[in-house]
Amino acid sequence: MAANFHDQGRLPAAFLTPGSSSFMDFLSQQAPEQLPGNRNLPPVKGAVEAPHGTTIVALTYPGGVVLAGDRRATMGNIIAQRDIEKVFPADEYSAVGIAGTAGFAVEMVKLFQLELEHFEKVEGDQLSLEGKANRLSAMIRGNLGMAMQGLAVIPLFAGYDMDREKGRVFSYDVTGGRSEELGFAAVGSGSLFARGSLKKLYREGLTEQQAATAVVQALYDAADDDSATGGPDLARRIYPIVAVITEDGFRRLGEEEISEIVRSVHEGRLQLPDGPQAPVL
């Protein structure tokens, strides 16, 4: 909402009146048309063709949680983008991976970031990880109208819980229903294959390096069987986005770190000509 203060040289009263610590509540009162779920789309026949993000995976380990996503966006049977960003920091200690309609998903993430920042500035403290997960659930529920028109957004939320001193992962359905996942989770078109891979690779006591290797391996397995999931592209140097969240905060693995992991996974898979060979964790 644009602030019109030309007449009196000050912000409108809405910006100065104490109210809810929720930015979404403020926006719904002052400019409800800006919320993604309140927009009226023109009538169309059939599903709306828009770029879709695909596979996101997460895995917890004793020091925190790893969240990763492939880089491919599809539009029907077409590769719409080969290097899309699907993993974003929500705040210092949490992150969101997006699957579904790419444009609305990125917009929802930005709104979620504002929601958490607004709460922190108003209350002088951060939301608990549970509270952040609940706020994201409400945002997804508010997008249900769009989802019914084929523009669904299904994120995967992960973060480090400072109270419990461990990493946690939350998954959602299209109605905003929230579930905490134990150990690992996957969403998107390749999630069935990624989850099957993580079942074999996950165990308690993984190091950060082993956890990062496991999620890359899972994305590689998903790309083997799901055409909408993009595997690591060594020729173009397009690698999965891998983020680690610990008590020190959010950190995205650099290109050198992730390329080393990708090459180790790739070389391990070449050992068997008829199928993948997972590296020893």
XYZ file of C-alpha atoms in Angstrom:
281
model
C 0.000 0.000 0.000
C 1.451 3.345 -0.983
C 1.779 5.881 1.795
C 0.170 9.202 0.823
C 1.666 11.878 3.069
C 1.917 14.767 0.617
C -1.001 16.652 2.173
C 0.166 16.752 5.774
C 3.787 15.703 5.480
C 3.246 12.631 7.632
C 2.267 9.000 7.348
C -1.438 8.080 7.360
C -2.930 7.190 10.721
C -3.070 3.509 9.781
C 0.738 3.352 9.914
C 0.894 4.993 13.337
C -1.991 3.263 15.138
C -1.040 0.319 17.394
C -2.508 -2.924 16.137
C -1.781 -6.544 15.408
C 1.790 -7.787 15.142
C 0.747 -9.616 11.963
C 1.624 -7.881 8.707
C -1.019 -9.969 6.932
C -3.703 -8.643 9.281
C -2.548 -5.081 8.601
C -2.547 -5.678 4.844
C -5.979 -7.323 4.896
C -7.395 -4.239 6.606
C -5.631 -1.514 4.621
C -5.120 -3.059 1.170
C -6.815 -6.485 0.964
C -6.501 -6.534 -2.829
C -2.723 -6.917 -2.400
C -3.063 -10.356 -0.834
C -2.514 -13.082 -3.457
C -5.627 -15.015 -2.423
C -7.898 -11.991 -2.914
C -7.092 -11.409 -6.544
C -9.752 -12.151 -9.126
C -8.473 -14.077 -12.105
C -10.210 -13.857 -15.478
C -12.229 -16.968 -16.353
C -10.258 -19.527 -18.334
C -11.038 -22.907 -19.852
C -8.916 -25.663 -18.411
C -5.842 -25.350 -16.214
C -3.719 -22.212 -16.276
C -0.329 -22.830 -17.894
C 2.306 -21.278 -15.618
C 5.841 -22.285 -14.641
C 5.890 -24.774 -11.781
C 8.672 -25.538 -9.355
C 9.148 -29.184 -8.585
C 11.120 -31.121 -5.971
C 12.166 -29.934 -2.503
C 13.752 -32.151 0.183
C 14.748 -31.627 3.811
C 16.639 -33.723 6.317
C 17.432 -33.199 9.999
C 20.713 -34.124 11.659
C 22.041 -33.592 15.194
C 23.370 -30.085 14.467
C 20.410 -28.707 12.535
C 18.535 -29.231 9.280
C 19.353 -29.244 5.560
C 16.875 -27.927 2.972
C 17.507 -28.419 -0.749
C 15.783 -28.013 -4.089
C 16.448 -28.769 -7.726
C 16.689 -25.910 -10.230
C 14.124 -26.834 -12.901
C 10.770 -25.150 -13.550
C 8.366 -26.709 -16.041
C 5.336 -25.515 -17.963
C 3.489 -28.555 -19.213
C 6.039 -30.643 -21.094
C 8.359 -27.656 -21.581
C 11.347 -26.737 -19.409
C 10.483 -23.144 -18.521
C 13.689 -22.419 -16.582
C 16.797 -24.419 -15.765
C 18.180 -22.380 -12.877
C 15.182 -21.226 -10.843
C 15.646 -20.421 -7.149
C 13.421 -22.568 -4.922
C 15.005 -22.296 -1.471
C 14.800 -18.984 0.422
C 15.658 -17.850 3.937
C 12.520 -16.885 5.863
C 14.542 -15.260 8.628
C 17.822 -15.914 10.410
C 16.844 -19.375 11.675
C 14.357 -20.735 9.129
C 13.913 -21.290 5.408
C 11.222 -22.163 2.867
C 11.452 -24.415 -0.164
C 8.744 -23.910 -2.773
C 6.912 -26.352 -5.022
C 3.939 -25.429 -7.173
C 3.148 -22.313 -9.209
C 6.468 -20.493 -9.241
C 5.236 -16.888 -9.484
C 2.752 -17.153 -6.617
C 5.214 -19.222 -4.574
C 7.933 -16.557 -4.723
C 5.376 -13.875 -3.872
C 4.174 -15.912 -0.896
C 7.734 -16.323 0.358
C 8.333 -12.568 0.186
C 5.105 -11.942 2.086
C 6.124 -14.540 4.671
C 9.500 -12.833 5.103
C 7.696 -9.523 5.692
C 5.339 -11.202 8.147
C 8.221 -12.461 10.295
C 10.143 -9.188 10.071
C 7.034 -7.168 10.977
C 6.362 -9.338 14.027
C 9.954 -8.984 15.213
C 9.885 -5.185 14.879
C 6.519 -4.797 16.613
C 7.065 -7.321 19.409
C 10.821 -6.891 19.804
C 11.287 -10.656 19.683
C 11.187 -13.487 17.153
C 8.302 -15.884 16.744
C 8.930 -19.418 17.924
C 9.569 -21.921 15.145
C 6.125 -23.395 15.860
C 4.599 -19.929 15.484
C 6.365 -19.373 12.171
C 5.051 -22.692 10.878
C 1.519 -21.696 11.905
C 1.778 -18.304 10.167
C 2.838 -20.011 6.940
C -0.090 -22.420 7.289
C -2.511 -19.468 7.433
C -0.975 -17.951 4.300
C -1.380 -21.193 2.352
C -4.996 -21.446 3.502
C -5.582 -17.916 2.241
C -4.430 -19.027 -1.204
C -6.994 -21.842 -1.430
C -9.068 -19.999 -4.033
C -6.068 -19.791 -6.340
C -5.217 -23.430 -5.657
C -8.696 -24.466 -6.793
C -7.906 -22.799 -10.136
C -4.727 -24.832 -10.521
C -2.341 -22.274 -9.004
C -1.375 -24.192 -5.887
C 1.671 -23.481 -3.747
C 3.016 -26.281 -1.520
C 6.078 -25.250 0.503
C 8.387 -27.157 2.794
C 9.393 -25.220 5.908
C 12.514 -25.977 7.935
C 14.337 -24.249 10.733
C 16.411 -24.520 13.862
C 14.350 -24.473 17.048
C 16.315 -22.456 19.599
C 14.102 -23.686 22.458
C 14.437 -27.379 21.641
C 17.969 -26.973 20.251
C 17.379 -29.042 17.127
C 16.352 -28.775 13.492
C 12.699 -29.348 12.564
C 10.794 -29.801 9.283
C 7.138 -28.989 8.506
C 5.155 -30.037 5.440
C 1.781 -28.689 4.246
C -1.156 -29.658 2.097
C -3.014 -27.366 -0.289
C -5.551 -26.349 2.395
C -2.849 -25.183 4.806
C -2.848 -28.342 6.904
C 0.485 -28.617 8.716
C 2.436 -31.703 9.753
C 5.818 -31.999 11.408
C 8.028 -34.527 9.659
C 10.443 -36.666 11.635
C 13.846 -37.139 10.065
C 13.190 -36.116 6.480
C 10.547 -34.911 4.043
C 10.006 -34.191 0.359
C 7.397 -32.288 -1.676
C 6.816 -31.717 -5.365
C 6.459 -33.884 -8.437
C 9.576 -35.917 -7.680
C 8.870 -36.262 -3.963
C 7.861 -39.938 -4.193
C 11.274 -40.900 -5.561
C 13.204 -38.483 -3.346
C 11.464 -39.770 -0.234
C 12.258 -43.364 -1.203
C 15.903 -42.410 -1.593
C 16.016 -40.648 1.780
C 14.501 -43.711 3.448
C 17.595 -45.658 2.430
C 20.108 -42.922 3.217
C 18.793 -41.447 6.462
C 20.094 -42.504 9.821
C 20.625 -40.855 13.181
C 23.971 -39.225 13.784
C 24.655 -37.898 10.279
C 27.184 -35.092 10.000
C 26.359 -31.883 8.119
C 28.412 -33.066 5.131
C 26.669 -36.437 5.084
C 23.236 -34.808 5.363
C 24.022 -32.478 2.443
C 25.234 -35.440 0.388
C 22.042 -37.377 1.189
C 19.705 -34.610 -0.043
C 21.708 -34.179 -3.260
C 21.531 -37.944 -3.791
C 17.758 -37.825 -3.231
C 17.333 -35.059 -5.813
C 19.480 -37.033 -8.246
C 17.256 -40.090 -7.749
C 14.117 -37.980 -8.232
C 15.508 -36.580 -11.512
C 16.102 -40.142 -12.738
C 12.379 -40.940 -12.667
C 10.598 -37.576 -12.773
C 11.016 -35.478 -15.915
C 9.978 -32.298 -14.084
C 12.895 -32.571 -11.655
C 16.217 -31.294 -12.912
C 19.326 -33.220 -11.999
C 22.697 -31.526 -11.444
C 23.862 -30.028 -14.761
C 27.641 -30.405 -14.771
C 28.046 -28.897 -18.234
C 26.228 -25.660 -17.347
C 27.418 -25.735 -13.715
C 23.828 -25.633 -12.464
C 23.690 -27.390 -9.114
C 20.920 -27.913 -6.550
C 20.450 -25.210 -3.936
C 21.411 -26.586 -0.531
C 20.894 -24.571 2.654
C 21.961 -25.502 6.173
C 20.253 -24.051 9.259
C 21.945 -24.444 12.629
C 22.180 -22.532 15.902
C 24.462 -20.148 13.996
C 21.684 -19.343 11.541
C 20.925 -19.851 7.850
C 23.774 -20.637 5.472
C 23.573 -21.475 1.786
C 26.321 -23.764 0.551
C 28.681 -22.028 -1.853
C 29.285 -23.195 -5.388
C 32.586 -24.875 -4.508
C 31.016 -26.820 -1.641
C 28.009 -28.003 -3.593
C 29.988 -28.790 -6.745
C 32.282 -31.053 -4.732
C 29.282 -32.912 -3.293
C 27.621 -33.187 -6.725
C 30.778 -34.592 -8.307
C 31.220 -37.165 -5.547
C 27.606 -38.297 -6.019
C 27.988 -38.323 -9.816
C 31.168 -40.400 -9.697
C 29.568 -42.850 -7.295
C 26.610 -43.350 -9.622
C 28.910 -44.108 -12.552
C 30.165 -47.207 -10.765
C 27.028 -49.088 -11.807
C 25.974 -48.803 -15.490
C 22.420 -49.973 -14.801
C 21.487 -47.791 -11.828
C 22.530 -45.354 -9.126
C 25.217 -46.111 -6.597
C 24.808 -44.075 -3.442
C 28.036 -42.874 -1.833
C 28.891 -44.290 1.560
C 27.669 -41.919 4.271
